[in-house]
PDB file of C-alpha atoms in Angstrom:
ATOM      1  CA  MET Y   1      84.879  47.183  72.031  1.00 74.00           C
ATOM      2  CA  LEU Y   2      82.355  48.703  69.879  1.00 78.00           C
ATOM      3  CA  ARG Y   3      79.630  46.717  71.077  1.00 82.00           C
ATOM      4  CA  LEU Y   4      80.655  46.989  74.699  1.00 82.00           C
ATOM      5  CA  GLU Y   5      80.262  50.884  74.138  1.00 85.00           C
ATOM      6  CA  ALA Y   6      77.089  50.201  72.403  1.00 86.00           C
ATOM      7  CA  ARG Y   7      75.890  48.613  75.616  1.00 87.00           C
ATOM      8  CA  TRP Y   8      76.699  51.659  77.635  1.00 85.00           C
ATOM      9  CA  PHE Y   9      75.323  54.130  75.258  1.00 89.00           C
ATOM     10  CA  ILE Y  10      72.012  52.244  75.408  1.00 91.00           C
ATOM     11  CA  ASP Y  11      71.974  52.240  79.295  1.00 86.00           C
ATOM     12  CA  VAL Y  12      72.914  56.050  79.326  1.00 90.00           C
ATOM     13  CA  TYR Y  13      70.193  56.845  76.595  1.00 90.00           C
ATOM     14  CA  ARG Y  14      67.456  55.268  78.478  1.00 88.00           C
ATOM     15  CA  SER Y  15      67.988  57.520  81.464  1.00 87.00           C
ATOM     16  CA  GLY Y  16      67.805  60.767  79.303  1.00 86.00           C
ATOM     17  CA  GLU Y  17      64.943  63.291  79.488  1.00 85.00           C
ATOM     18  CA  ASP Y  18      64.587  63.404  75.614  1.00 88.00           C
ATOM     19  CA  MET Y  19      64.672  59.649  75.158  1.00 89.00           C
ATOM     20  CA  ASN Y  20      62.732  58.443  72.070  1.00 91.00           C
ATOM     21  CA  PRO Y  21      61.203  55.123  72.912  1.00 89.00           C
ATOM     22  CA  ILE Y  22      61.082  53.769  69.572  1.00 90.00           C
ATOM     23  CA  LEU Y  23      64.826  54.425  68.815  1.00 92.00           C
ATOM     24  CA  LEU Y  24      65.641  52.725  72.351  1.00 91.00           C
ATOM     25  CA  GLU Y  25      63.586  49.461  71.509  1.00 90.00           C
ATOM     26  CA  LEU Y  26      65.369  49.434  68.169  1.00 91.00           C
ATOM     27  CA  ALA Y  27      68.860  49.872  69.760  1.00 90.00           C
ATOM     28  CA  GLU Y  28      67.962  46.942  72.224  1.00 90.00           C
ATOM     29  CA  LEU Y  29      66.701  44.692  70.005  1.00 91.00           C
ATOM     30  CA  ASP Y  30      69.852  45.261  67.464  1.00 92.00           C
ATOM     31  CA  PHE Y  31      72.286  44.540  70.606  1.00 90.00           C
ATOM     32  CA  ASN Y  32      70.347  41.429  71.631  1.00 90.00           C
ATOM     33  CA  MET Y  33      70.422  40.257  67.908  1.00 91.00           C
ATOM     34  CA  VAL Y  34      73.970  40.712  67.524  1.00 90.00           C
ATOM     35  CA  GLN Y  35      74.786  39.171  70.866  1.00 90.00           C
ATOM     36  CA  ALA Y  36      72.756  36.064  69.770  1.00 89.00           C
ATOM     37  CA  ALA Y  37      74.938  35.885  66.863  1.00 88.00           C
ATOM     38  CA  HIS Y  38      78.268  36.301  68.777  1.00 85.00           C
ATOM     39  CA  GLN Y  39      77.006  33.348  70.947  1.00 85.00           C
ATOM     40  CA  GLU Y  40      77.003  31.101  68.110  1.00 83.00           C
ATOM     41  CA  ASP Y  41      80.161  32.171  66.853  1.00 80.00           C
ATOM     42  CA  LEU Y  42      81.771  31.832  70.389  1.00 76.00           C
ATOM     43  CA  LYS Y  43      80.516  28.145  70.404  1.00 73.00           C
ATOM     44  CA  GLU Y  44      82.598  27.491  67.055  1.00 75.00           C
ATOM     45  CA  VAL Y  45      85.610  29.575  67.874  1.00 68.00           C
ATOM     46  CA  SER Y  46      85.906  27.852  71.241  1.00 61.00           C
ATOM     47  CA  ARG Y  47      86.671  24.841  69.490  1.00 63.00           C
ATOM     48  CA  LYS Y  48      88.946  25.952  66.729  1.00 68.00           C
ATOM     49  CA  MET Y  49      92.334  27.646  66.192  1.00 66.00           C
ATOM     50  CA  LEU Y  50      92.286  31.046  67.312  1.00 66.00           C
ATOM     51  CA  THR Y  51      91.326  29.707  71.120  1.00 66.00           C
ATOM     52  CA  LYS Y  52      94.322  27.484  70.772  1.00 69.00           C
ATOM     53  CA  ILE Y  53      96.402  30.228  69.677  1.00 68.00           C
ATOM     54  CA  ASN Y  54      95.473  32.436  72.581  1.00 68.00           C
ATOM     55  CA  ALA Y  55      96.165  29.645  75.067  1.00 68.00           C
ATOM     56  CA  LEU Y  56      99.212  28.958  73.346  1.00 70.00           C
ATOM     57  CA  ILE Y  57     100.690  32.344  73.628  1.00 70.00           C
ATOM     58  CA  THR Y  58      99.453  33.122  77.361  1.00 71.00           C
ATOM     59  CA  THR Y  59     101.038  29.829  78.386  1.00 72.00           C
ATOM     60  CA  ILE Y  60     104.274  30.381  76.755  1.00 72.00           C
ATOM     61  CA  ASP Y  61     104.715  33.870  77.576  1.00 70.00           C
ATOM     62  CA  ASP Y  62     104.155  33.138  81.265  1.00 68.00           C
ATOM     63  CA  VAL Y  63     106.330  30.030  81.159  1.00 69.00           C
ATOM     64  CA  TYR Y  64     109.161  32.019  79.720  1.00 67.00           C
ATOM     65  CA  ASP Y  65     109.045  35.183  81.632  1.00 65.00           C
ATOM     66  CA  VAL Y  66     108.864  33.721  85.210  1.00 65.00           C
ATOM     67  CA  TYR Y  67     108.885  29.918  85.598  1.00 68.00           C
ATOM     68  CA  GLY Y  68     111.176  28.229  83.395  1.00 70.00           C
ATOM     69  CA  THR Y  69     114.842  27.449  83.971  1.00 74.00           C
ATOM     70  CA  LEU Y  70     117.417  27.822  81.171  1.00 72.00           C
ATOM     71  CA  ASP Y  71     117.749  23.852  80.828  1.00 79.00           C
ATOM     72  CA  GLU Y  72     114.021  23.550  80.741  1.00 76.00           C
ATOM     73  CA  LEU Y  73     113.265  26.362  78.341  1.00 75.00           C
ATOM     74  CA  GLU Y  74     116.285  24.934  75.925  1.00 77.00           C
ATOM     75  CA  LEU Y  75     114.259  21.474  75.875  1.00 79.00           C
ATOM     76  CA  PHE Y  76     111.124  23.364  75.330  1.00 74.00           C
ATOM     77  CA  THR Y  77     112.133  25.553  72.337  1.00 74.00           C
ATOM     78  CA  ASP Y  78     113.535  22.526  70.702  1.00 78.00           C
ATOM     79  CA  ALA Y  79     110.307  20.784  71.047  1.00 74.00           C
ATOM     80  CA  VAL Y  80     108.601  24.069  69.239  1.00 69.00           C
ATOM     81  CA  GLU Y  81     111.150  24.032  66.537  1.00 69.00           C
ATOM     82  CA  ARG Y  82     110.204  20.273  65.464  1.00 73.00           C
ATOM     83  CA  PHE Y  83     106.575  21.375  65.958  1.00 65.00           C
ATOM     84  CA  ILE Y  84     107.000  24.047  63.352  1.00 57.00           C
ATOM     85  CA  LEU Y  85     108.875  21.908  60.897  1.00 60.00           C
ATOM     86  CA  ILE Y  86     106.432  19.181  60.833  1.00 61.00           C
ATOM     87  CA  ALA Y  87     103.577  21.939  60.449  1.00 54.00           C
ATOM     88  CA  MET Y  88     105.277  23.407  57.800  1.00 53.00           C
ATOM     89  CA  GLY Y  89     105.954  20.062  56.112  1.00 56.00           C
ATOM     90  CA  HIS Y  90     102.231  19.374  56.116  1.00 51.00           C
ATOM     91  CA  GLN Y  91     101.061  22.690  54.695  1.00 48.00           C
ATOM     92  CA  CYS Y  92     101.004  23.533  50.941  1.00 43.00           C
ATOM     93  CA  ASN Y  93     100.794  27.267  51.786  1.00 48.00           C
ATOM     94  CA  GLY Y  94     103.676  28.138  54.209  1.00 47.00           C
ATOM     95  CA  SER Y  95     101.780  31.472  55.052  1.00 47.00           C
ATOM     96  CA  ALA Y  96     100.259  30.274  58.108  1.00 45.00           C
ATOM     97  CA  PRO Y  97     103.394  28.190  59.484  1.00 47.00           C
ATOM     98  CA  ARG Y  98     105.474  31.298  59.064  1.00 51.00           C
ATOM     99  CA  LEU Y  99     103.561  33.040  61.905  1.00 50.00           C
ATOM    100  CA  TYR Y 100     104.675  30.093  64.372  1.00 54.00           C
ATOM    101  CA  GLU Y 101     108.465  31.271  63.414  1.00 58.00           C
ATOM    102  CA  ASP Y 102     107.911  34.633  65.044  1.00 58.00           C
ATOM    103  CA  ILE Y 103     107.018  32.755  68.467  1.00 58.00           C
ATOM    104  CA  TYR Y 104     110.121  30.542  67.862  1.00 58.00           C
ATOM    105  CA  VAL Y 105     112.418  33.496  67.224  1.00 60.00           C
ATOM    106  CA  SER Y 106     111.220  35.178  70.395  1.00 58.00           C
ATOM    107  CA  LEU Y 107     111.729  32.030  72.479  1.00 58.00           C
ATOM    108  CA  LEU Y 108     115.150  31.364  71.173  1.00 59.00           C
ATOM    109  CA  SER Y 109     115.786  35.203  71.904  1.00 57.00           C
ATOM    110  CA  THR Y 110     114.841  34.692  75.487  1.00 53.00           C
ATOM    111  CA  ILE Y 111     117.036  31.778  75.980  1.00 52.00           C
ATOM    112  CA  GLN Y 112     120.205  33.467  74.540  1.00 52.00           C
ATOM    113  CA  LEU Y 113     119.329  36.525  76.949  1.00 48.00           C
ATOM    114  CA  MET Y 114     119.216  34.065  79.644  1.00 47.00           C
ATOM    115  CA  LYS Y 115     122.371  32.276  78.960  1.00 48.00           C
ATOM    116  CA  TRP Y 116     124.437  35.354  78.751  1.00 42.00           C
ATOM    117  CA  HIS Y 117     122.537  37.009  81.754  1.00 42.00           C
ATOM    118  CA  LEU Y 118     121.345  40.116  79.714  1.00 39.00           C
ATOM    119  CA  THR Y 119     118.436  42.275  80.482  1.00 40.00           C
ATOM    120  CA  PRO Y 120     118.188  44.524  77.218  1.00 40.00           C
ATOM    121  CA  ILE Y 121     116.544  48.094  77.736  1.00 34.00           C
ATOM    122  CA  ARG Y 122     114.947  48.014  74.250  1.00 39.00           C
ATOM    123  CA  ASN Y 123     114.808  44.501  73.285  1.00 44.00           C
ATOM    124  CA  LYS Y 124     111.329  44.875  71.542  1.00 51.00           C
ATOM    125  CA  ASP Y 125     108.857  47.514  70.731  1.00 53.00           C
ATOM    126  CA  SER Y 126     105.675  45.296  70.923  1.00 56.00           C
ATOM    127  CA  THR Y 127     104.340  42.383  72.669  1.00 60.00           C
ATOM    128  CA  SER Y 128     104.683  39.119  70.705  1.00 62.00           C
ATOM    129  CA  PHE Y 129     101.047  38.298  71.160  1.00 74.00           C
ATOM    130  CA  GLY Y 130     100.116  41.147  68.866  1.00 83.00           C
ATOM    131  CA  PRO Y 131     101.534  40.310  65.541  1.00 84.00           C
ATOM    132  CA  VAL Y 132     100.606  36.313  65.972  1.00 80.00           C
ATOM    133  CA  ILE Y 133      96.894  37.076  66.758  1.00 83.00           C
ATOM    134  CA  LEU Y 134      96.625  39.756  64.012  1.00 88.00           C
ATOM    135  CA  GLY Y 135      98.504  37.523  61.651  1.00 84.00           C
ATOM    136  CA  HIS Y 136      95.770  34.775  62.167  1.00 80.00           C
ATOM    137  CA  ALA Y 137      93.022  37.237  62.296  1.00 85.00           C
ATOM    138  CA  TYR Y 138      94.097  38.276  58.789  1.00 87.00           C
ATOM    139  CA  PHE Y 139      93.455  34.831  57.399  1.00 83.00           C
ATOM    140  CA  PHE Y 140      90.176  34.670  59.245  1.00 81.00           C
ATOM    141  CA  VAL Y 141      88.757  37.711  57.464  1.00 83.00           C
ATOM    142  CA  THR Y 142      90.299  37.699  54.257  1.00 78.00           C
ATOM    143  CA  ASN Y 143      89.228  36.328  51.130  1.00 74.00           C
ATOM    144  CA  PRO Y 144      90.709  36.211  48.831  1.00 80.00           C
ATOM    145  CA  VAL Y 145      94.302  36.510  50.102  1.00 81.00           C
ATOM    146  CA  THR Y 146      96.514  38.475  48.061  1.00 81.00           C
ATOM    147  CA  LYS Y 147     100.060  38.072  47.432  1.00 84.00           C
ATOM    148  CA  GLU Y 148     100.745  41.832  48.067  1.00 84.00           C
ATOM    149  CA  ALA Y 149      99.158  41.667  51.533  1.00 81.00           C
ATOM    150  CA  LEU Y 150     101.198  38.453  52.438  1.00 83.00           C
ATOM    151  CA  ASP Y 151     104.150  40.095  51.455  1.00 85.00           C
ATOM    152  CA  CYS Y 152     103.431  43.158  53.682  1.00 84.00           C
ATOM    153  CA  LEU Y 153     102.587  40.783  56.731  1.00 84.00           C
ATOM    154  CA  GLU Y 154     106.114  39.535  56.105  1.00 81.00           C
ATOM    155  CA  GLU Y 155     107.394  43.266  56.660  1.00 83.00           C
ATOM    156  CA  TYR Y 156     105.706  43.806  60.018  1.00 84.00           C
ATOM    157  CA  PRO Y 157     103.204  46.465  58.644  1.00 90.00           C
ATOM    158  CA  ASN Y 158     102.820  49.835  60.758  1.00 91.00           C
ATOM    159  CA  ILE Y 159      99.195  48.723  61.119  1.00 92.00           C
ATOM    160  CA  ILE Y 160     100.046  45.817  63.200  1.00 91.00           C
ATOM    161  CA  ARG Y 161     103.212  47.391  64.749  1.00 92.00           C
ATOM    162  CA  TRP Y 162     101.353  50.482  66.313  1.00 94.00           C
ATOM    163  CA  SER Y 163      98.491  48.318  67.267  1.00 94.00           C
ATOM    164  CA  SER Y 164     100.718  45.965  69.054  1.00 92.00           C
ATOM    165  CA  MET Y 165     102.908  48.808  70.596  1.00 93.00           C
ATOM    166  CA  ILE Y 166      99.481  50.138  72.154  1.00 94.00           C
ATOM    167  CA  LEU Y 167      98.829  46.441  73.697  1.00 92.00           C
ATOM    168  CA  ARG Y 168     102.448  46.402  75.033  1.00 90.00           C
ATOM    169  CA  LEU Y 169     102.430  49.628  76.674  1.00 93.00           C
ATOM    170  CA  ALA Y 170      98.744  49.223  78.082  1.00 92.00           C
ATOM    171  CA  ASP Y 171      99.737  46.048  79.392  1.00 88.00           C
ATOM    172  CA  ASP Y 172     102.985  47.222  81.169  1.00 90.00           C
ATOM    173  CA  LEU Y 173     100.716  50.101  82.671  1.00 91.00           C
ATOM    174  CA  GLY Y 174      98.243  47.690  84.150  1.00 86.00           C
ATOM    175  CA  THR Y 175     100.631  44.652  84.966  1.00 83.00           C
ATOM    176  CA  SER Y 176     104.091  45.612  85.688  1.00 78.00           C
ATOM    177  CA  GLU Y 177     104.071  46.132  89.439  1.00 76.00           C
ATOM    178  CA  ASP Y 178     102.420  42.611  89.981  1.00 70.00           C
ATOM    179  CA  GLU Y 179     104.690  41.088  87.318  1.00 67.00           C
ATOM    180  CA  LEU Y 180     107.614  42.216  88.864  1.00 72.00           C
ATOM    181  CA  GLU Y 181     106.673  40.858  92.334  1.00 72.00           C
ATOM    182  CA  ARG Y 182     106.161  37.464  90.606  1.00 68.00           C
ATOM    183  CA  GLY Y 183     109.768  37.845  89.342  1.00 65.00           C
ATOM    184  CA  ASP Y 184     109.210  38.828  85.753  1.00 66.00           C
ATOM    185  CA  VAL Y 185     111.382  40.850  83.778  1.00 68.00           C
ATOM    186  CA  PRO Y 186     111.597  44.569  83.820  1.00 76.00           C
ATOM    187  CA  LYS Y 187     108.883  46.433  81.823  1.00 82.00           C
ATOM    188  CA  SER Y 188     108.956  49.750  79.756  1.00 88.00           C
ATOM    189  CA  ILE Y 189     108.126  51.700  82.931  1.00 91.00           C
ATOM    190  CA  GLN Y 190     111.264  50.294  84.682  1.00 90.00           C
ATOM    191  CA  CYS Y 191     113.334  50.537  81.663  1.00 89.00           C
ATOM    192  CA  TYR Y 192     112.470  54.477  81.392  1.00 92.00           C
ATOM    193  CA  MET Y 193     112.956  54.867  85.062  1.00 93.00           C
ATOM    194  CA  ASN Y 194     116.328  53.253  84.800  1.00 91.00           C
ATOM    195  CA  GLU Y 195     117.410  55.196  81.577  1.00 92.00           C
ATOM    196  CA  ASN Y 196     116.191  58.640  82.845  1.00 94.00           C
ATOM    197  CA  SER Y 197     116.300  58.416  86.554  1.00 94.00           C
ATOM    198  CA  ALA Y 198     112.920  59.152  86.709  1.00 95.00           C
ATOM    199  CA  THR Y 199     110.091  58.404  89.269  1.00 95.00           C
ATOM    200  CA  GLU Y 200     107.573  55.668  88.495  1.00 92.00           C
ATOM    201  CA  GLU Y 201     105.130  58.366  88.205  1.00 94.00           C
ATOM    202  CA  ASP Y 202     107.008  60.097  85.595  1.00 96.00           C
ATOM    203  CA  ALA Y 203     107.734  57.180  83.894  1.00 94.00           C
ATOM    204  CA  ARG Y 204     103.976  56.100  83.674  1.00 94.00           C
ATOM    205  CA  GLU Y 205     103.008  59.609  82.400  1.00 96.00           C
ATOM    206  CA  TYR Y 206     105.553  59.062  79.605  1.00 96.00           C
ATOM    207  CA  ILE Y 207     104.149  55.689  78.604  1.00 95.00           C
ATOM    208  CA  ARG Y 208     100.638  57.427  78.579  1.00 95.00           C
ATOM    209  CA  SER Y 209     101.941  59.754  76.177  1.00 96.00           C
ATOM    210  CA  LEU Y 210     103.651  57.262  73.806  1.00 96.00           C
ATOM    211  CA  ILE Y 211     100.225  55.572  73.758  1.00 96.00           C
ATOM    212  CA  SER Y 212      98.774  58.873  72.683  1.00 96.00           C
ATOM    213  CA  THR Y 213     101.175  59.416  69.908  1.00 96.00           C
ATOM    214  CA  THR Y 214     101.037  55.903  68.659  1.00 96.00           C
ATOM    215  CA  TRP Y 215      97.177  56.224  68.367  1.00 96.00           C
ATOM    216  CA  LYS Y 216      97.787  59.197  66.065  1.00 96.00           C
ATOM    217  CA  LYS Y 217     100.024  57.198  63.981  1.00 95.00           C
ATOM    218  CA  MET Y 218      97.657  54.264  63.947  1.00 94.00           C
ATOM    219  CA  ASN Y 219      94.704  56.669  62.941  1.00 94.00           C
ATOM    220  CA  GLU Y 220      96.837  58.107  60.073  1.00 92.00           C
ATOM    221  CA  GLU Y 221      97.888  54.512  58.848  1.00 89.00           C
ATOM    222  CA  ALA Y 222      94.219  53.311  58.955  1.00 89.00           C
ATOM    223  CA  GLY Y 223      93.211  56.274  56.939  1.00 86.00           C
ATOM    224  CA  ALA Y 224      95.578  56.013  54.306  1.00 80.00           C
ATOM    225  CA  ALA Y 225      93.879  55.179  50.873  1.00 61.00           C
ATOM    226  CA  SER Y 226      96.879  53.201  49.676  1.00 66.00           C
ATOM    227  CA  SER Y 227      96.478  50.632  52.311  1.00 75.00           C
ATOM    228  CA  THR Y 228      97.068  46.958  51.400  1.00 81.00           C
ATOM    229  CA  PHE Y 229      94.683  45.730  53.806  1.00 87.00           C
ATOM    230  CA  SER Y 230      90.869  45.400  53.912  1.00 87.00           C
ATOM    231  CA  ARG Y 231      89.028  47.971  56.024  1.00 90.00           C
ATOM    232  CA  THR Y 232      87.799  44.913  58.040  1.00 90.00           C
ATOM    233  CA  PHE Y 233      91.376  43.802  58.986  1.00 91.00           C
ATOM    234  CA  ILE Y 234      92.389  47.545  59.678  1.00 92.00           C
ATOM    235  CA  GLU Y 235      89.237  47.610  62.186  1.00 93.00           C
ATOM    236  CA  ILE Y 236      90.241  44.611  63.929  1.00 93.00           C
ATOM    237  CA  ALA Y 237      93.967  45.949  64.206  1.00 93.00           C
ATOM    238  CA  MET Y 238      92.716  49.042  65.722  1.00 94.00           C
ATOM    239  CA  ASN Y 239      90.110  47.201  67.902  1.00 94.00           C
ATOM    240  CA  LEU Y 240      93.065  45.464  69.514  1.00 93.00           C
ATOM    241  CA  GLY Y 241      94.412  48.624  70.733  1.00 93.00           C
ATOM    242  CA  ARG Y 242      91.345  49.567  72.180  1.00 93.00           C
ATOM    243  CA  THR Y 243      90.501  46.296  73.806  1.00 90.00           C
ATOM    244  CA  ALA Y 244      94.111  46.566  75.350  1.00 90.00           C
ATOM    245  CA  GLN Y 245      93.443  50.050  77.042  1.00 91.00           C
ATOM    246  CA  CYS Y 246      90.100  48.676  78.158  1.00 88.00           C
ATOM    247  CA  MET Y 247      91.353  45.528  79.461  1.00 85.00           C
ATOM    248  CA  TYR Y 248      94.432  47.004  81.503  1.00 87.00           C
ATOM    249  CA  GLN Y 249      92.487  50.237  82.564  1.00 81.00           C
ATOM    250  CA  TYR Y 250      92.361  49.273  86.120  1.00 78.00           C
ATOM    251  CA  GLY Y 251      95.373  46.847  86.520  1.00 78.00           C
ATOM    252  CA  ASP Y 252      95.724  43.118  85.073  1.00 75.00           C
ATOM    253  CA  GLY Y 253      92.365  42.707  83.615  1.00 71.00           C
ATOM    254  CA  HIS Y 254      93.309  39.557  81.628  1.00 68.00           C
ATOM    255  CA  GLY Y 255      95.713  37.646  84.204  1.00 66.00           C
ATOM    256  CA  VAL Y 256      93.530  38.718  87.141  1.00 66.00           C
ATOM    257  CA  VAL Y 257      89.895  38.028  86.686  1.00 62.00           C
ATOM    258  CA  ASP Y 258      88.220  40.961  88.642  1.00 63.00           C
ATOM    259  CA  ARG Y 259      84.820  41.993  88.963  1.00 70.00           C
ATOM    260  CA  GLU Y 260      84.750  44.610  86.257  1.00 78.00           C
ATOM    261  CA  THR Y 261      86.458  42.326  83.747  1.00 79.00           C
ATOM    262  CA  LYS Y 262      83.944  39.666  84.476  1.00 81.00           C
ATOM    263  CA  LYS Y 263      80.862  42.146  84.480  1.00 84.00           C
ATOM    264  CA  ARG Y 264      82.020  43.702  81.052  1.00 84.00           C
ATOM    265  CA  ILE Y 265      82.202  40.040  79.446  1.00 83.00           C
ATOM    266  CA  LEU Y 266      78.936  39.026  80.639  1.00 87.00           C
ATOM    267  CA  SER Y 267      77.300  42.272  79.588  1.00 88.00           C
ATOM    268  CA  LEU Y 268      78.688  41.918  76.174  1.00 85.00           C
ATOM    269  CA  PHE Y 269      78.116  38.194  75.426  1.00 86.00           C
ATOM    270  CA  ILE Y 270      75.703  36.688  78.233  1.00 88.00           C
ATOM    271  CA  HIS Y 271      73.094  39.251  79.561  1.00 89.00           C
ATOM    272  CA  PRO Y 272      70.512  40.702  76.878  1.00 90.00           C
ATOM    273  CA  VAL Y 273      69.712  44.275  77.272  1.00 86.00           C
ATOM    274  CA  PRO Y 274      66.237  44.057  79.115  1.00 84.00           C
ATOM    275  CA  LEU Y 275      63.591  45.235  76.804  1.00 79.00           C
ATOM    276  CA  GLU Y 276      61.525  48.228  78.463  1.00 67.00           C
ATOM    277  CA  THR Y 277      57.914  47.738  78.185  1.00 58.00           C
ATOM    278  CA  GLN Y 278      56.145  50.876  76.719  1.00 53.00           C
ATOM    279  CA  PRO Y 279      52.870  52.142  77.946  1.00 51.00           C
TER     280      PRO Y 279
END
C-alpha cells in the first residue's frame, strides 16, 4: 500500500506549480528501481509457499461457504487432517504445521454448524485468512525466530487480531451483497441488522465505525514499546489492514477483477513511472 500511495503522490506532485524537477526525478527513479526489485521477488514468490497458501485459503473458503455439501465437506476435512498429520511428521519444528491446524479447526467448525443447521451471529471476530497469512509472513521476515514470539503467536496476539478484524469487516462491506446472492452465509452487516432491527445503511455505518475503532487499537498496539515482534512484522500486519480497505473500497476487488484493481496492480508492479525529460 505504501508504494501504491507513492505512485499516486508522484503523479500529483508532477502537476504542482512548485514542483522541483530534481526531486521529482529522484522519486521516479526510486519508484522504478524498487518496482524492478519487486518484479524479481514476484518471480520467486509465485513459485513458492506464499502463493500456494493464498490459493489454498481462497479455494477452501469458497468451497466451504458456498459450494460444498455436508458429505463432501466431511470427506474433504478428513483429507486435510491427514495432510496436516503427515506435514507435522516431516517437520522437526512444529511451528509452521501448527498454522495449518487453524485451517483444520475452522473447517471442522463449519461442518458441525452445517450438521446442526446453526447460523451463529458471532461465530468469529475475524477472517481465517488474516492469522494464517500473517503467521507465514512472520517466518518469512523474522531471523532469528524467538521462542517468546512463537508463544505469542499461539495466543493470537492483538496486532494480528486487529489487522484480521479490519480485513474481515472491510471484506464484508465490499462483498456481502454479491456473496449472499451466491448463497453464502450472512456477514457482519446482516448479523447487525438482525440483532438490532437496523437498516442496511445503519449496519454499514456501524461496521465503518468498528473499523475506525479497530484502527485506533492497532495503532496503539503497534506503538507499544514492549512488543515482542519486529517493526518489520508489525508494518506487515498494519499493511494487511490498509490493503483490505483499498481492495474492498468499491466492492469485491479480490474476487471480481474490476478495472480499478487491475489498474492498481499494473501501476504498482508492471508499468514504471515515465521519466520526464527536463529542458
